[in-house]
């Protein structure tokens, strides 16, 4: 058997295409690769593991590994497509919100790794009386996420050792029964990723500001928010969601 034939046979064994392999320690090596895959996925998607339990989670990760056929030794980017892939997995028939949980986990994980902008307090002097001439600067590290499921409540509940005993679990259960979802704002406090449920008004405002629209235009249809603009802004600055202001005309 030449090297090319050996590699083809071994990769077929590694990814489950064949169950027989006449090579020393092949089972040990495959187990090691699968263990690394499980660790890599659980680091980025811890709530998914909690939802499924260790045994089912390991089986799903091994299915993912065999589907994408990872062959490099770099595990840093392993699992980037996991939330989309899991939609087609049979486990999603049992847990229909699993893909959205994975997406939220992924956003939180990335928020903890990527650079986060510091607040430039002096720049807020650019906010004048005419709010059509200035805009707010969003932190480049934040994410906005709409879900048809109460995704933040599910995520929060499963941070507890006893999810069913939490208020978040009760809220999620009630909202699922009512067919209601949540919008998520993902940001970071220190080095810890955070997810918070926000209103549709807040999503609209932050989306407009991300497009660098003026404060006046961003808040045009949100009269209630506009009346309490100072309080809203203070809260967003404290979270590091908004990091500055600038003139646009």
Tab-separated table of N, CA, C and O in Angstrom, residues 114-178:
chain	number	residue	atom	x	y	z
A	114	UNK	N	-13.060	38.948	20.127
A	114	UNK	CA	-12.718	40.029	19.210
A	114	UNK	C	-12.405	41.319	19.969
A	114	UNK	O	-12.837	41.493	21.111
A	115	UNK	N	-11.676	42.238	19.345
A	115	UNK	CA	-11.398	43.533	19.983
A	115	UNK	C	-12.693	44.297	20.214
A	115	UNK	O	-13.597	44.275	19.373
A	116	UNK	N	-12.782	44.949	21.350
A	116	UNK	CA	-13.958	45.749	21.670
A	116	UNK	C	-13.523	47.202	21.813
A	116	UNK	O	-12.515	47.502	22.452
A	117	UNK	N	-14.275	48.101	21.211
A	117	UNK	CA	-13.919	49.520	21.219
A	117	UNK	C	-14.108	50.133	22.608
A	117	UNK	O	-15.053	49.802	23.330
A	118	UNK	N	-13.233	51.044	22.955
A	118	UNK	CA	-13.364	51.802	24.201
A	118	UNK	C	-14.289	52.997	23.977
A	118	UNK	O	-14.370	53.545	22.873
A	119	UNK	N	-14.985	53.405	25.030
A	119	UNK	CA	-15.878	54.562	24.938
A	119	UNK	C	-15.057	55.850	24.890
A	119	UNK	O	-14.166	56.062	25.716
A	120	UNK	N	-15.368	56.693	23.917
A	120	UNK	CA	-14.733	58.009	23.794
A	120	UNK	C	-15.712	59.045	24.362
A	120	UNK	O	-16.565	59.570	23.653
A	121	UNK	N	-15.583	59.306	25.655
A	121	UNK	CA	-16.552	60.164	26.331
A	121	UNK	C	-16.522	61.596	25.796
A	121	UNK	O	-17.571	62.252	25.716
A	122	UNK	N	-15.354	62.088	25.424
A	122	UNK	CA	-15.249	63.461	24.912
A	122	UNK	C	-16.056	63.660	23.626
A	122	UNK	O	-16.552	64.753	23.360
A	123	UNK	N	-16.195	62.598	22.839
A	123	UNK	CA	-16.884	62.734	21.552
A	123	UNK	C	-18.369	63.058	21.704
A	123	UNK	O	-18.994	63.561	20.773
A	124	UNK	N	-18.938	62.795	22.877
A	124	UNK	CA	-20.366	63.045	23.050
A	124	UNK	C	-20.694	64.536	23.084
A	124	UNK	O	-21.860	64.925	23.042
A	125	UNK	N	-19.674	65.360	23.149
A	125	UNK	CA	-19.896	66.810	23.033
A	125	UNK	C	-20.370	67.179	21.631
A	125	UNK	O	-20.847	68.294	21.400
A	126	UNK	N	-20.251	66.228	20.681
A	126	UNK	CA	-20.725	66.465	19.322
A	126	UNK	C	-22.243	66.406	19.209
A	126	UNK	O	-22.808	66.771	18.174
A	127	UNK	N	-22.902	65.940	20.265
A	127	UNK	CA	-24.367	65.901	20.251
A	127	UNK	C	-24.888	67.294	20.578
A	127	UNK	O	-24.765	67.769	21.706
A	128	UNK	N	-25.433	67.946	19.592
A	128	UNK	CA	-25.963	69.293	19.790
A	128	UNK	C	-27.475	69.304	19.860
A	128	UNK	O	-28.123	68.248	19.961
A	129	UNK	N	-28.052	70.473	19.788
A	129	UNK	CA	-29.507	70.600	19.850
A	129	UNK	C	-30.172	70.005	18.612
A	129	UNK	O	-31.285	69.480	18.684
A	130	UNK	N	-29.510	70.098	17.484
A	130	UNK	CA	-30.066	69.561	16.247
A	130	UNK	C	-29.585	68.123	16.078
A	130	UNK	O	-28.450	67.863	15.651
A	131	UNK	N	-30.455	67.164	16.400
A	131	UNK	CA	-30.073	65.750	16.352
A	131	UNK	C	-30.014	65.198	14.936
A	131	UNK	O	-29.635	64.045	14.739
A	132	UNK	N	-30.366	66.040	13.959
A	132	UNK	CA	-30.249	65.602	12.566
A	132	UNK	C	-28.830	65.819	12.041
A	132	UNK	O	-28.510	65.389	10.931
A	133	UNK	N	-27.993	66.456	12.839
A	133	UNK	CA	-26.629	66.763	12.397
A	133	UNK	C	-25.566	65.901	13.072
A	133	UNK	O	-24.376	66.146	12.919
A	134	UNK	N	-25.998	64.917	13.826
A	134	UNK	CA	-25.029	64.048	14.503
A	134	UNK	C	-25.559	62.618	14.581
A	134	UNK	O	-26.756	62.363	14.443
A	135	UNK	N	-24.641	61.707	14.795
A	135	UNK	CA	-25.018	60.302	14.945
A	135	UNK	C	-24.214	59.682	16.075
A	135	UNK	O	-23.275	60.302	16.597
A	136	UNK	N	-24.588	58.475	16.449
A	136	UNK	CA	-23.893	57.752	17.513
A	136	UNK	C	-23.066	56.625	16.902
A	136	UNK	O	-23.443	56.053	15.876
A	137	UNK	N	-21.964	56.312	17.534
A	137	UNK	CA	-21.050	55.291	17.032
A	137	UNK	C	-21.246	54.011	17.838
A	137	UNK	O	-21.110	54.009	19.066
A	138	UNK	N	-21.574	52.921	17.144
A	138	UNK	CA	-21.768	51.637	17.809
A	138	UNK	C	-20.440	50.891	17.933
A	138	UNK	O	-19.557	51.023	17.092
A	139	UNK	N	-20.336	50.119	18.986
A	139	UNK	CA	-19.176	49.266	19.160
A	139	UNK	C	-19.146	48.230	18.040
A	139	UNK	O	-20.147	47.557	17.784
A	140	UNK	N	-18.024	48.093	17.386
A	140	UNK	CA	-17.915	47.155	16.262
A	140	UNK	C	-18.033	45.704	16.694
A	140	UNK	O	-18.260	44.810	15.871
A	141	UNK	N	-17.876	45.451	17.980
A	141	UNK	CA	-17.914	44.073	18.464
A	141	UNK	C	-19.299	43.564	18.814
A	141	UNK	O	-19.460	42.382	19.123
A	142	UNK	N	-20.326	44.409	18.769
A	142	UNK	CA	-21.648	43.961	19.185
A	142	UNK	C	-22.368	43.235	18.054
A	142	UNK	O	-22.031	43.359	16.879
A	143	UNK	N	-23.390	42.464	18.418
A	143	UNK	CA	-24.219	41.752	17.453
A	143	UNK	C	-25.686	41.952	17.813
A	143	UNK	O	-26.039	42.086	18.986
A	144	UNK	N	-26.529	41.970	16.791
A	144	UNK	CA	-27.981	41.992	16.957
A	144	UNK	C	-28.538	40.724	16.325
A	144	UNK	O	-28.110	40.322	15.250
A	145	UNK	N	-29.514	40.115	16.979
A	145	UNK	CA	-29.988	38.816	16.530
A	145	UNK	C	-31.487	38.696	16.818
A	145	UNK	O	-31.921	38.798	17.960
A	146	UNK	N	-32.284	38.505	15.774
A	146	UNK	CA	-33.720	38.275	15.922
A	146	UNK	C	-34.004	36.771	15.888
A	146	UNK	O	-33.481	36.058	15.046
A	147	UNK	N	-34.841	36.306	16.783
A	147	UNK	CA	-35.207	34.892	16.808
A	147	UNK	C	-36.716	34.750	16.981
A	147	UNK	O	-37.351	35.553	17.677
A	148	UNK	N	-37.277	33.725	16.372
A	148	UNK	CA	-38.706	33.437	16.549
A	148	UNK	C	-38.951	32.677	17.851
A	148	UNK	O	-40.095	32.372	18.184
A	149	UNK	N	-37.868	32.374	18.571
A	149	UNK	CA	-37.958	31.699	19.864
A	149	UNK	C	-37.437	32.627	20.968
A	149	UNK	O	-36.681	33.564	20.688
A	150	UNK	N	-37.839	32.373	22.224
A	150	UNK	CA	-37.334	33.192	23.348
A	150	UNK	C	-35.883	32.830	23.662
A	150	UNK	O	-35.560	32.281	24.715
A	151	UNK	N	-35.018	33.160	22.738
A	151	UNK	CA	-33.666	32.627	22.723
A	151	UNK	C	-32.826	33.095	23.912
A	151	UNK	O	-32.016	32.338	24.459
A	152	UNK	N	-33.020	34.345	24.335
A	152	UNK	CA	-32.227	34.854	25.460
A	152	UNK	C	-32.644	34.176	26.762
A	152	UNK	O	-31.798	33.806	27.579
A	153	UNK	N	-33.939	33.990	26.949
A	153	UNK	CA	-34.421	33.316	28.159
A	153	UNK	C	-33.933	31.872	28.215
A	153	UNK	O	-33.552	31.368	29.277
A	154	UNK	N	-33.940	31.185	27.070
A	154	UNK	CA	-33.423	29.811	27.011
A	154	UNK	C	-31.939	29.807	27.358
A	154	UNK	O	-31.466	28.983	28.154
A	155	UNK	N	-31.198	30.732	26.773
A	155	UNK	CA	-29.749	30.838	27.005
A	155	UNK	C	-29.453	31.127	28.474
A	155	UNK	O	-28.582	30.503	29.077
A	156	UNK	N	-30.197	32.073	29.059
A	156	UNK	CA	-29.977	32.433	30.458
A	156	UNK	C	-30.297	31.272	31.393
A	156	UNK	O	-29.564	30.998	32.346
A	157	UNK	N	-31.408	30.576	31.124
A	157	UNK	CA	-31.826	29.472	31.987
A	157	UNK	C	-30.767	28.382	32.048
A	157	UNK	O	-30.500	27.799	33.107
A	158	UNK	N	-30.123	28.123	30.930
A	158	UNK	CA	-29.169	27.022	30.865
A	158	UNK	C	-27.761	27.422	31.306
A	158	UNK	O	-26.819	26.644	31.160
A	159	UNK	N	-27.626	28.609	31.877
A	159	UNK	CA	-26.406	28.964	32.586
A	159	UNK	C	-26.466	28.465	34.028
A	159	UNK	O	-25.458	28.438	34.732
A	160	UNK	N	-27.651	28.073	34.453
A	160	UNK	CA	-27.851	27.582	35.818
A	160	UNK	C	-27.673	26.066	35.865
A	160	UNK	O	-27.937	25.359	34.884
A	161	UNK	N	-27.245	25.560	37.013
A	161	UNK	CA	-27.117	24.113	37.197
A	161	UNK	C	-28.477	23.432	37.169
A	161	UNK	O	-28.588	22.252	36.831
A	162	UNK	N	-29.519	24.178	37.508
A	162	UNK	CA	-30.889	23.656	37.490
A	162	UNK	C	-31.759	24.587	36.649
A	162	UNK	O	-32.502	25.419	37.181
A	163	UNK	N	-31.697	24.471	35.330
A	163	UNK	CA	-32.421	25.402	34.450
A	163	UNK	C	-33.912	25.495	34.751
A	163	UNK	O	-34.502	26.585	34.702
A	164	UNK	N	-34.546	24.368	35.057
A	164	UNK	CA	-35.994	24.351	35.265
A	164	UNK	C	-36.434	25.133	36.503
A	164	UNK	O	-37.619	25.441	36.651
A	165	UNK	N	-35.494	25.424	37.393
A	165	UNK	CA	-35.834	26.169	38.606
A	165	UNK	C	-35.710	27.680	38.432
A	165	UNK	O	-35.953	28.431	39.372
A	166	UNK	N	-35.328	28.128	37.238
A	166	UNK	CA	-35.085	29.553	37.022
A	166	UNK	C	-36.318	30.268	36.468
A	166	UNK	O	-37.172	29.657	35.819
A	167	UNK	N	-36.372	31.563	36.722
A	167	UNK	CA	-37.448	32.382	36.158
A	167	UNK	C	-37.326	32.452	34.640
A	167	UNK	O	-38.335	32.527	33.931
A	168	UNK	N	-36.091	32.418	34.141
A	168	UNK	CA	-35.873	32.470	32.700
A	168	UNK	C	-36.490	31.259	32.006
A	168	UNK	O	-37.066	31.370	30.914
A	169	UNK	N	-36.382	30.089	32.640
A	169	UNK	CA	-36.969	28.876	32.066
A	169	UNK	C	-38.492	28.999	32.006
A	169	UNK	O	-39.114	28.653	30.989
A	170	UNK	N	-39.082	29.500	33.086
A	170	UNK	CA	-40.539	29.675	33.116
A	170	UNK	C	-40.989	30.662	32.044
A	170	UNK	O	-42.008	30.452	31.370
A	171	UNK	N	-40.228	31.732	31.881
A	171	UNK	CA	-40.555	32.714	30.856
A	171	UNK	C	-40.437	32.119	29.460
A	171	UNK	O	-41.301	32.325	28.608
A	172	UNK	N	-39.367	31.368	29.222
A	172	UNK	CA	-39.170	30.745	27.917
A	172	UNK	C	-40.300	29.774	27.602
A	172	UNK	O	-40.822	29.751	26.477
A	173	UNK	N	-40.684	28.980	28.572
A	173	UNK	CA	-41.768	28.012	28.386
A	173	UNK	C	-43.071	28.720	28.037
A	173	UNK	O	-43.811	28.301	27.126
A	174	UNK	N	-43.350	29.808	28.731
A	174	UNK	CA	-44.579	30.565	28.481
A	174	UNK	C	-44.554	31.201	27.090
A	174	UNK	O	-45.542	31.175	26.359
A	175	UNK	N	-43.421	31.765	26.717
A	175	UNK	CA	-43.314	32.434	25.422
A	175	UNK	C	-43.382	31.442	24.262
A	175	UNK	O	-43.965	31.741	23.209
A	176	UNK	N	-42.803	30.254	24.432
A	176	UNK	CA	-42.892	29.224	23.391
A	176	UNK	C	-44.349	28.823	23.182
A	176	UNK	O	-44.819	28.666	22.046
A	177	UNK	N	-45.086	28.671	24.284
A	177	UNK	CA	-46.511	28.313	24.194
A	177	UNK	C	-47.308	29.393	23.468
A	177	UNK	O	-48.299	29.104	22.788
A	178	UNK	N	-46.873	30.639	23.610
A	178	UNK	CA	-47.558	31.771	22.974
A	178	UNK	C	-47.027	32.073	21.574
A	178	UNK	O	-47.532	32.967	20.904
